[in-house]
mmCIF file of N, CA, C and O in Angstrom:
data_model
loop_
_atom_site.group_PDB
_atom_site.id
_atom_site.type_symbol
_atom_site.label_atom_id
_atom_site.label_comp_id
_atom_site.label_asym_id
_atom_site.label_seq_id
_atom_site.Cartn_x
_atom_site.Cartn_y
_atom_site.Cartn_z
ATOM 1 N N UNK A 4 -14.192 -11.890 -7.354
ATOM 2 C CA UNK A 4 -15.159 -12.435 -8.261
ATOM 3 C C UNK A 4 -15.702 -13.743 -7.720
ATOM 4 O O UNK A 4 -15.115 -14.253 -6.766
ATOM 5 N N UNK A 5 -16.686 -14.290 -8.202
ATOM 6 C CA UNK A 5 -17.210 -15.446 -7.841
ATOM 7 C C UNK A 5 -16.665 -16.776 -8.055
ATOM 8 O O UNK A 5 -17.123 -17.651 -7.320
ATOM 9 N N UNK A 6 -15.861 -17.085 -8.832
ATOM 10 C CA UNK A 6 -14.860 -17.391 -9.146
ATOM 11 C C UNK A 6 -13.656 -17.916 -7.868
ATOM 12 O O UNK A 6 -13.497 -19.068 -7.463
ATOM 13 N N UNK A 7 -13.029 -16.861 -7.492
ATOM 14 C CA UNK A 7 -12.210 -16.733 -6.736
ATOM 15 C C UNK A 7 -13.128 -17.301 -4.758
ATOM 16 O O UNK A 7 -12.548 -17.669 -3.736
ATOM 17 N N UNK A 8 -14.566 -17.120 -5.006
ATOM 18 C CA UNK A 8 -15.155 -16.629 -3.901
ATOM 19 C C UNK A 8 -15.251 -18.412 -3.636
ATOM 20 O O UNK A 8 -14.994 -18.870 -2.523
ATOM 21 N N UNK A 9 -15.732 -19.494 -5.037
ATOM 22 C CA UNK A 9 -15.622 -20.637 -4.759
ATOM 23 C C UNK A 9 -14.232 -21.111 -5.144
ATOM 24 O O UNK A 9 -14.640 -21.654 -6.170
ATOM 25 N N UNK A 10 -13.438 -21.260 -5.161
ATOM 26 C CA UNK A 10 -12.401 -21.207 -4.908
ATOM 27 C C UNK A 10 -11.732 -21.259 -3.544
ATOM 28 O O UNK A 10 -10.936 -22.185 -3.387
ATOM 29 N N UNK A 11 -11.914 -20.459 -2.580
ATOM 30 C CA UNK A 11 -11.741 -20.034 -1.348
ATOM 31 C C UNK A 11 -12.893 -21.323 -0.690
ATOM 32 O O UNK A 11 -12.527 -21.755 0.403
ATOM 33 N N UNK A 12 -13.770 -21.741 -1.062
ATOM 34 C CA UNK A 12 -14.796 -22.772 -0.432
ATOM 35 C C UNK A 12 -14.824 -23.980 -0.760
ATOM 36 O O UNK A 12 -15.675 -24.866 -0.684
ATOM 37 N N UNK A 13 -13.401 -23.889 -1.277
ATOM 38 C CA UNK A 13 -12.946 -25.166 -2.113
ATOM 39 C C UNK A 13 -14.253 -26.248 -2.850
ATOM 40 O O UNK A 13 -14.400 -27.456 -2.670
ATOM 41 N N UNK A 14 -15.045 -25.346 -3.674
ATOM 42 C CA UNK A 14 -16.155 -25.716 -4.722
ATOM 43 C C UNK A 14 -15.141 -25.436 -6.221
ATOM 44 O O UNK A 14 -15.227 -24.310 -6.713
ATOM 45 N N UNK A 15 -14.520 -26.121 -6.678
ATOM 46 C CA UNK A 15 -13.126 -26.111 -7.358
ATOM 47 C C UNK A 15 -13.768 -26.214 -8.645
ATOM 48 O O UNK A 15 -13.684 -25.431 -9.591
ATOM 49 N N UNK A 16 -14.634 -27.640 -8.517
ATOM 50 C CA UNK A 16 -15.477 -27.359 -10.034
ATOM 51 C C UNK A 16 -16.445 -26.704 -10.319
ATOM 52 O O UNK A 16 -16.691 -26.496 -11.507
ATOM 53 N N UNK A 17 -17.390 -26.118 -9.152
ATOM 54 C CA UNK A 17 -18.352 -25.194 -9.556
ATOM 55 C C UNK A 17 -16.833 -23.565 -10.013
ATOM 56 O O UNK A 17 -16.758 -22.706 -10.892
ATOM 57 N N UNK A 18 -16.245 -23.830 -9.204
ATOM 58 C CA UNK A 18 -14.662 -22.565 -9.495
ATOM 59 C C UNK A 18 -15.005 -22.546 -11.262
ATOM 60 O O UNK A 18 -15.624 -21.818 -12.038
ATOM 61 N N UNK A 19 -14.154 -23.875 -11.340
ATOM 62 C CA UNK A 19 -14.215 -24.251 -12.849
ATOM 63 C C UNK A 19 -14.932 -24.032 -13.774
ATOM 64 O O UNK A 19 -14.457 -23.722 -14.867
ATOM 65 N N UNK A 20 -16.420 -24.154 -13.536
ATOM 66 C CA UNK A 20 -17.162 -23.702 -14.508
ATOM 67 C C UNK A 20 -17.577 -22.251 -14.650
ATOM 68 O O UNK A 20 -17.965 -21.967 -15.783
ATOM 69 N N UNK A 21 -17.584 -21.408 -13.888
ATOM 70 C CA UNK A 21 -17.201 -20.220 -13.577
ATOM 71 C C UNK A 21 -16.111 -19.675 -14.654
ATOM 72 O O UNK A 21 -16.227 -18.863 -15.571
ATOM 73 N N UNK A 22 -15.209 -20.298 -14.272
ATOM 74 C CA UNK A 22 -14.305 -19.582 -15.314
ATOM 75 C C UNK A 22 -14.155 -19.904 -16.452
ATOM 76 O O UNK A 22 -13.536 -19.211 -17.259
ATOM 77 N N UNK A 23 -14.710 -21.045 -16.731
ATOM 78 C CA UNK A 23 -14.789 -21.311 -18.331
ATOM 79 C C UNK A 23 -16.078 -20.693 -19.256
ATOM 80 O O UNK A 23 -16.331 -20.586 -20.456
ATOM 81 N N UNK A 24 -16.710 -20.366 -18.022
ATOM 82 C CA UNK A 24 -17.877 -19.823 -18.951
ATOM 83 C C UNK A 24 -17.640 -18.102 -19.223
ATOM 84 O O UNK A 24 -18.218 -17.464 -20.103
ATOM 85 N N UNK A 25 -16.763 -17.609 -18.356
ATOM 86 C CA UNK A 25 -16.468 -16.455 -18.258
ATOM 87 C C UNK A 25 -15.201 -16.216 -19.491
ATOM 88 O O UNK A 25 -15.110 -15.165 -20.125
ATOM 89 N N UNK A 26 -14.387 -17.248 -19.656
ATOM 90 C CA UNK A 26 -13.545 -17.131 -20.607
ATOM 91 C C UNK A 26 -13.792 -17.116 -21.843
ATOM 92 O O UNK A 26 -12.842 -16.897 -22.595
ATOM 93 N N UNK A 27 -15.247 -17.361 -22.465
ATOM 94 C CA UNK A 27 -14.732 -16.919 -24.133
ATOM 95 C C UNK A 27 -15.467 -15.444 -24.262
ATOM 96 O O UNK A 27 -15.759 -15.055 -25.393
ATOM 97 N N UNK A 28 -15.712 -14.773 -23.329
ATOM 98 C CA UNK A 28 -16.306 -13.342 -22.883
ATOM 99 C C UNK A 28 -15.083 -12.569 -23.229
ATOM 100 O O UNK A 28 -14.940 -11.917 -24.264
ATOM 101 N N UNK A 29 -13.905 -12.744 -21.931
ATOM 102 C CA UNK A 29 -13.166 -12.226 -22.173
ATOM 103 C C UNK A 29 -12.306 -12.648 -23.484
ATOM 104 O O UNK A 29 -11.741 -11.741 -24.095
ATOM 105 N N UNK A 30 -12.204 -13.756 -23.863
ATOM 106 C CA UNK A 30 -12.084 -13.928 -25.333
ATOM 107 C C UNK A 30 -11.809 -13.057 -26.353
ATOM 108 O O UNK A 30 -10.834 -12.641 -26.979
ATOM 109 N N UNK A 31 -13.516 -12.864 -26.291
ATOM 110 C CA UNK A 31 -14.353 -12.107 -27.571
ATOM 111 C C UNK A 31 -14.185 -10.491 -27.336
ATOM 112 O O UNK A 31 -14.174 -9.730 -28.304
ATOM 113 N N UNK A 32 -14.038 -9.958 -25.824
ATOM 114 C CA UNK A 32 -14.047 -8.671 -25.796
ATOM 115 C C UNK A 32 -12.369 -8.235 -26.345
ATOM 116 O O UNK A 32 -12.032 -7.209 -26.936
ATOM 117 N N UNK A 33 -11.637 -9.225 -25.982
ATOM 118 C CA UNK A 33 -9.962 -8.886 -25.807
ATOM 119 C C UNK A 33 -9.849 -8.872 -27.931
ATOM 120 O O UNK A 33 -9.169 -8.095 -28.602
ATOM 121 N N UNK A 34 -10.728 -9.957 -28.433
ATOM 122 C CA UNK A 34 -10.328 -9.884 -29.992
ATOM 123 C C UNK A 34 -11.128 -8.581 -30.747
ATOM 124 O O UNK A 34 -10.794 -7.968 -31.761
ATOM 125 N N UNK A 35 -12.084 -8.431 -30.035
ATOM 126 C CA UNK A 35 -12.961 -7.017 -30.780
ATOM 127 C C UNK A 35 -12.106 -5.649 -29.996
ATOM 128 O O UNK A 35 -12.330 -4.614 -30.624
ATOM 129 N N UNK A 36 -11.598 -5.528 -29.320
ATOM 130 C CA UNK A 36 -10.636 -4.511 -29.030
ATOM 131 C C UNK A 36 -9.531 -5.030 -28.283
ATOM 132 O O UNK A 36 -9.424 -5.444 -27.129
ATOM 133 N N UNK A 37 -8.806 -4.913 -29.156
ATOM 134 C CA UNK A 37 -7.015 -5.724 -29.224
ATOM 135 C C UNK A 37 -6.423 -4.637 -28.076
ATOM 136 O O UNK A 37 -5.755 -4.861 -27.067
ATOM 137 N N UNK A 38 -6.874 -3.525 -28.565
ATOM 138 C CA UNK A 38 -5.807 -2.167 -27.634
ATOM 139 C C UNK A 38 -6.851 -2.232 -26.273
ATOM 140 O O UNK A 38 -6.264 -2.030 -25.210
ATOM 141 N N UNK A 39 -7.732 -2.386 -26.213
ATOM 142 C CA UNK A 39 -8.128 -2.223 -24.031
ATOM 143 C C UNK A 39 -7.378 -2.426 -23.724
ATOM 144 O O UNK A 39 -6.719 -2.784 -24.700
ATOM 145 N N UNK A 40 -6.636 -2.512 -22.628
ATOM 146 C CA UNK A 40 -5.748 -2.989 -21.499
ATOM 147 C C UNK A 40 -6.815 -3.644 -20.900
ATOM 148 O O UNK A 40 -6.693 -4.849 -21.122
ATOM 149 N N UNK A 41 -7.894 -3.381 -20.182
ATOM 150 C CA UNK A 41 -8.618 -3.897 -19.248
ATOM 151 C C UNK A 41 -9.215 -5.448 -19.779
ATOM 152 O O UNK A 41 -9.737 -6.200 -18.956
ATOM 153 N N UNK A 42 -9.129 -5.698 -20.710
ATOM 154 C CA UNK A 42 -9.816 -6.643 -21.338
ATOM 155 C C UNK A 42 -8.519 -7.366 -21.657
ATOM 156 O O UNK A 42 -8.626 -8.483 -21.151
ATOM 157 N N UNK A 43 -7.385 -7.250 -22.241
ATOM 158 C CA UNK A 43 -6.535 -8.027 -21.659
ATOM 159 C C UNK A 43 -6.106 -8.959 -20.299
ATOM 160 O O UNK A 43 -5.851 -10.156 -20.163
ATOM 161 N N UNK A 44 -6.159 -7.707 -19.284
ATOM 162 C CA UNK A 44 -5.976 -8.202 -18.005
ATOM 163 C C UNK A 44 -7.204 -8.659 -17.624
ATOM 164 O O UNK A 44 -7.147 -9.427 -16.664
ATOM 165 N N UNK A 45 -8.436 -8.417 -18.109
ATOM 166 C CA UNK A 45 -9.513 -9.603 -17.511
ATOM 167 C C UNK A 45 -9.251 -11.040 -17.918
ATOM 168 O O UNK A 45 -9.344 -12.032 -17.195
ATOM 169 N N UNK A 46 -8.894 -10.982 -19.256
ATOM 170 C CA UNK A 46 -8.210 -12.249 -19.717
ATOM 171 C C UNK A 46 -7.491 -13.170 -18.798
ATOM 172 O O UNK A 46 -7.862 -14.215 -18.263
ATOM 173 N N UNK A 47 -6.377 -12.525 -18.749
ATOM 174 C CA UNK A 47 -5.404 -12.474 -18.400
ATOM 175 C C UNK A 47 -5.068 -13.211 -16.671
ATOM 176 O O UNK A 47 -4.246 -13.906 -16.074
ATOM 177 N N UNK A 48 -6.439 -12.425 -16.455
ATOM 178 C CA UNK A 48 -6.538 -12.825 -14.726
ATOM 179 C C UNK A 48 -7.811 -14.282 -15.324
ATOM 180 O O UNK A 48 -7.921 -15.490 -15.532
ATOM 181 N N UNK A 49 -7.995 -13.936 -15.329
ATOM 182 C CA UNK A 49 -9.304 -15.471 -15.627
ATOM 183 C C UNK A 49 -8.676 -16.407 -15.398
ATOM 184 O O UNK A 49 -8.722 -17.118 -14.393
ATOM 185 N N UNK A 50 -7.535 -16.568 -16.999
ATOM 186 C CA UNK A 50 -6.813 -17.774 -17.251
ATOM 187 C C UNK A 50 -6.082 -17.772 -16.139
ATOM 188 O O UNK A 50 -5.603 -18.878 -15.892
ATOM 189 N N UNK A 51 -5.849 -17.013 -15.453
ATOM 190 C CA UNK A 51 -4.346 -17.339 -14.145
ATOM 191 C C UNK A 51 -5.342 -17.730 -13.143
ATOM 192 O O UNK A 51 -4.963 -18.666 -12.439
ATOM 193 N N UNK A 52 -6.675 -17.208 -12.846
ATOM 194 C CA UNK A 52 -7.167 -17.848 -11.648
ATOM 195 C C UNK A 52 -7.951 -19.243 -11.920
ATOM 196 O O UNK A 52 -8.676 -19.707 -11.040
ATOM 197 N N UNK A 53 -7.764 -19.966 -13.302
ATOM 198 C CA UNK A 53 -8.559 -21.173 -13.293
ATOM 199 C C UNK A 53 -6.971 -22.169 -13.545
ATOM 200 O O UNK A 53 -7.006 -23.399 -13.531
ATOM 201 N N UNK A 54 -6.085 -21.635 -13.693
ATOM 202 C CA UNK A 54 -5.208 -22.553 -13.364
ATOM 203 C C UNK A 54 -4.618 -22.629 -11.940
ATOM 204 O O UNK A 54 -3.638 -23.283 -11.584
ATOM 205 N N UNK A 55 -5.589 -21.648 -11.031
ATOM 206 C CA UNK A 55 -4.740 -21.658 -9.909
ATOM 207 C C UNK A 55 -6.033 -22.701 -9.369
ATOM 208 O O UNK A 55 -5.675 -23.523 -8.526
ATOM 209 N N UNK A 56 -6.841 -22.725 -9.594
ATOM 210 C CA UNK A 56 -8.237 -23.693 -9.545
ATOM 211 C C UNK A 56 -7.475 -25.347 -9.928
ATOM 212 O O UNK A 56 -7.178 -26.272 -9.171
ATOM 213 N N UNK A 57 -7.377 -25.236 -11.036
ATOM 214 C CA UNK A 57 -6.638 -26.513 -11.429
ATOM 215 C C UNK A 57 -5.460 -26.815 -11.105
ATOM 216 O O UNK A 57 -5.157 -27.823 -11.743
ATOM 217 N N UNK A 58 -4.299 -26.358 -10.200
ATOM 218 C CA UNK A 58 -3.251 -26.640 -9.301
ATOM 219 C C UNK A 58 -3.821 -27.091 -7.947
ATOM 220 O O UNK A 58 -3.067 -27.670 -7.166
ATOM 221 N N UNK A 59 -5.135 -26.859 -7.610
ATOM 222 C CA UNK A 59 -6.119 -27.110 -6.356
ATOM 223 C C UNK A 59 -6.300 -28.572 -6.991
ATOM 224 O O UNK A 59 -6.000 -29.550 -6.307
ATOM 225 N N UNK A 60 -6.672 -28.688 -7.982
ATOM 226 C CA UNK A 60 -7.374 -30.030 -8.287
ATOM 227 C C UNK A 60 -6.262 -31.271 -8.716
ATOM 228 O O UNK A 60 -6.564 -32.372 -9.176
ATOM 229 N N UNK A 61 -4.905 -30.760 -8.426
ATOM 230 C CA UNK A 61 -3.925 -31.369 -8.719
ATOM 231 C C UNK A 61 -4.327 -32.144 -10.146
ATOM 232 O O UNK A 61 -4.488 -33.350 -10.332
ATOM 233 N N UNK A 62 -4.460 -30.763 -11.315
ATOM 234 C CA UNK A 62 -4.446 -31.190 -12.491
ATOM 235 C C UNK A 62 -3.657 -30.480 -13.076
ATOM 236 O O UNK A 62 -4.005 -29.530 -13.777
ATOM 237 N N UNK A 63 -2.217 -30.905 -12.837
ATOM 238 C CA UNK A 63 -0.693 -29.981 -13.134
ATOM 239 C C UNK A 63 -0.621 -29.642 -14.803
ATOM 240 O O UNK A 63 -0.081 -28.583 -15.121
ATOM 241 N N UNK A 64 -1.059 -30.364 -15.671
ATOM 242 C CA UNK A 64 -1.090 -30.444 -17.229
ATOM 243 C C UNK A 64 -1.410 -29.577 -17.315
ATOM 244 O O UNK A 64 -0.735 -28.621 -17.697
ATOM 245 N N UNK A 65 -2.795 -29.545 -16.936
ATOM 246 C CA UNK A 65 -4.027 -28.268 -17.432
ATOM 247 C C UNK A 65 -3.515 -26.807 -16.908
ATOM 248 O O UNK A 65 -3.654 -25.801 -17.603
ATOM 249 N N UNK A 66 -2.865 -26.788 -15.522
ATOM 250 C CA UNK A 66 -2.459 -25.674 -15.303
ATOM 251 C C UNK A 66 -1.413 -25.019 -15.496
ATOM 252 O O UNK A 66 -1.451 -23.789 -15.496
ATOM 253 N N UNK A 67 -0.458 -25.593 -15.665
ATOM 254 C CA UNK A 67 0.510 -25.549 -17.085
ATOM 255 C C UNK A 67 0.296 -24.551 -17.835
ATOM 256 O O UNK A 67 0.668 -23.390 -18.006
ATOM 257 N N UNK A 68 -0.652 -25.581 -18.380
ATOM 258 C CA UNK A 68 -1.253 -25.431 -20.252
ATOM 259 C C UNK A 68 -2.057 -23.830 -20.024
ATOM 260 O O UNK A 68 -2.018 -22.897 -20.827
ATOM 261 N N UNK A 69 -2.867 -23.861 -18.509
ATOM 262 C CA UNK A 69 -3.618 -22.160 -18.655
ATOM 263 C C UNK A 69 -3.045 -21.521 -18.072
ATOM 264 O O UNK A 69 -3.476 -20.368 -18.056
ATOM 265 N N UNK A 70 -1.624 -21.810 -17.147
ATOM 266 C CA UNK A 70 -1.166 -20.545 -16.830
ATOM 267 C C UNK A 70 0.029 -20.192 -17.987
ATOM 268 O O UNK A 70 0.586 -19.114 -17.779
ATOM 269 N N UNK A 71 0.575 -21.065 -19.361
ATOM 270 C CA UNK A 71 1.215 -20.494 -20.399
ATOM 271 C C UNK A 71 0.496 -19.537 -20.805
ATOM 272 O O UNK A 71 1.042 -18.444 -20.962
ATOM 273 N N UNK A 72 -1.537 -19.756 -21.207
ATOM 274 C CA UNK A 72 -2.108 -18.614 -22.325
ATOM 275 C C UNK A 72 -2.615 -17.715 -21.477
ATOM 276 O O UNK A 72 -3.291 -16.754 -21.845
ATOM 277 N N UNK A 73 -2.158 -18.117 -19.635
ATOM 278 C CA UNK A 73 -2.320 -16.457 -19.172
ATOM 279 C C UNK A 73 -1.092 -15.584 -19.531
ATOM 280 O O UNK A 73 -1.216 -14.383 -19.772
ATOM 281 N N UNK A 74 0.265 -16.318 -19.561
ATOM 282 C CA UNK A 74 1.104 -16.084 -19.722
ATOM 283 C C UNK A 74 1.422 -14.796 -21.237
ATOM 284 O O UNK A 74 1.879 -13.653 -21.243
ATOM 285 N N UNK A 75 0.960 -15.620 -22.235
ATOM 286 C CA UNK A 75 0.967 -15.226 -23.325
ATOM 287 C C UNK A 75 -0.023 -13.812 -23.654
ATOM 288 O O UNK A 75 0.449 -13.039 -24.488
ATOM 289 N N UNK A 76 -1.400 -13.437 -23.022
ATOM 290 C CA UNK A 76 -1.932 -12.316 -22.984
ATOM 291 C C UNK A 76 -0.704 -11.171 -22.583
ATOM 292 O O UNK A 76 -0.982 -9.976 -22.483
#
């Protein structure tokens, strides 16, 4: 994903906004169908790849904090 693609080009906050804008998508798809699997794990992977973004940015709190609610999907 694009995401991952800046990430790799160490563009960490363009990374960042990427995935935050992508996250209340998967959000909204994961609460309007609870049973997808796929929409879980899009979740799921989002939140794990913007805390792996924010372990880049040596912002240990935050990634913490988003790899618990990847955790929790």
């Amino acid at each position: 994903n694009y995401g991952m693609l800046l990430v790799e080009e160490r563009a960490l906050d363009a990374a960042e906004a990427e995935y935050l804008a992508a996250l209340p998508i998967y959000e909204r798809l994961t609460a309007d169908q609870p049973k997808a699997a796929e929409y879980r794990e899009g979740l799921g992977r989002c939140l794990t790849n913007l805390g792996g973004a924010y372990r880049l940015m040596k912002r240990s709190a935050k990634a913490v904090e988003t790899y618990s609610r990847a955790e929790a999907v």
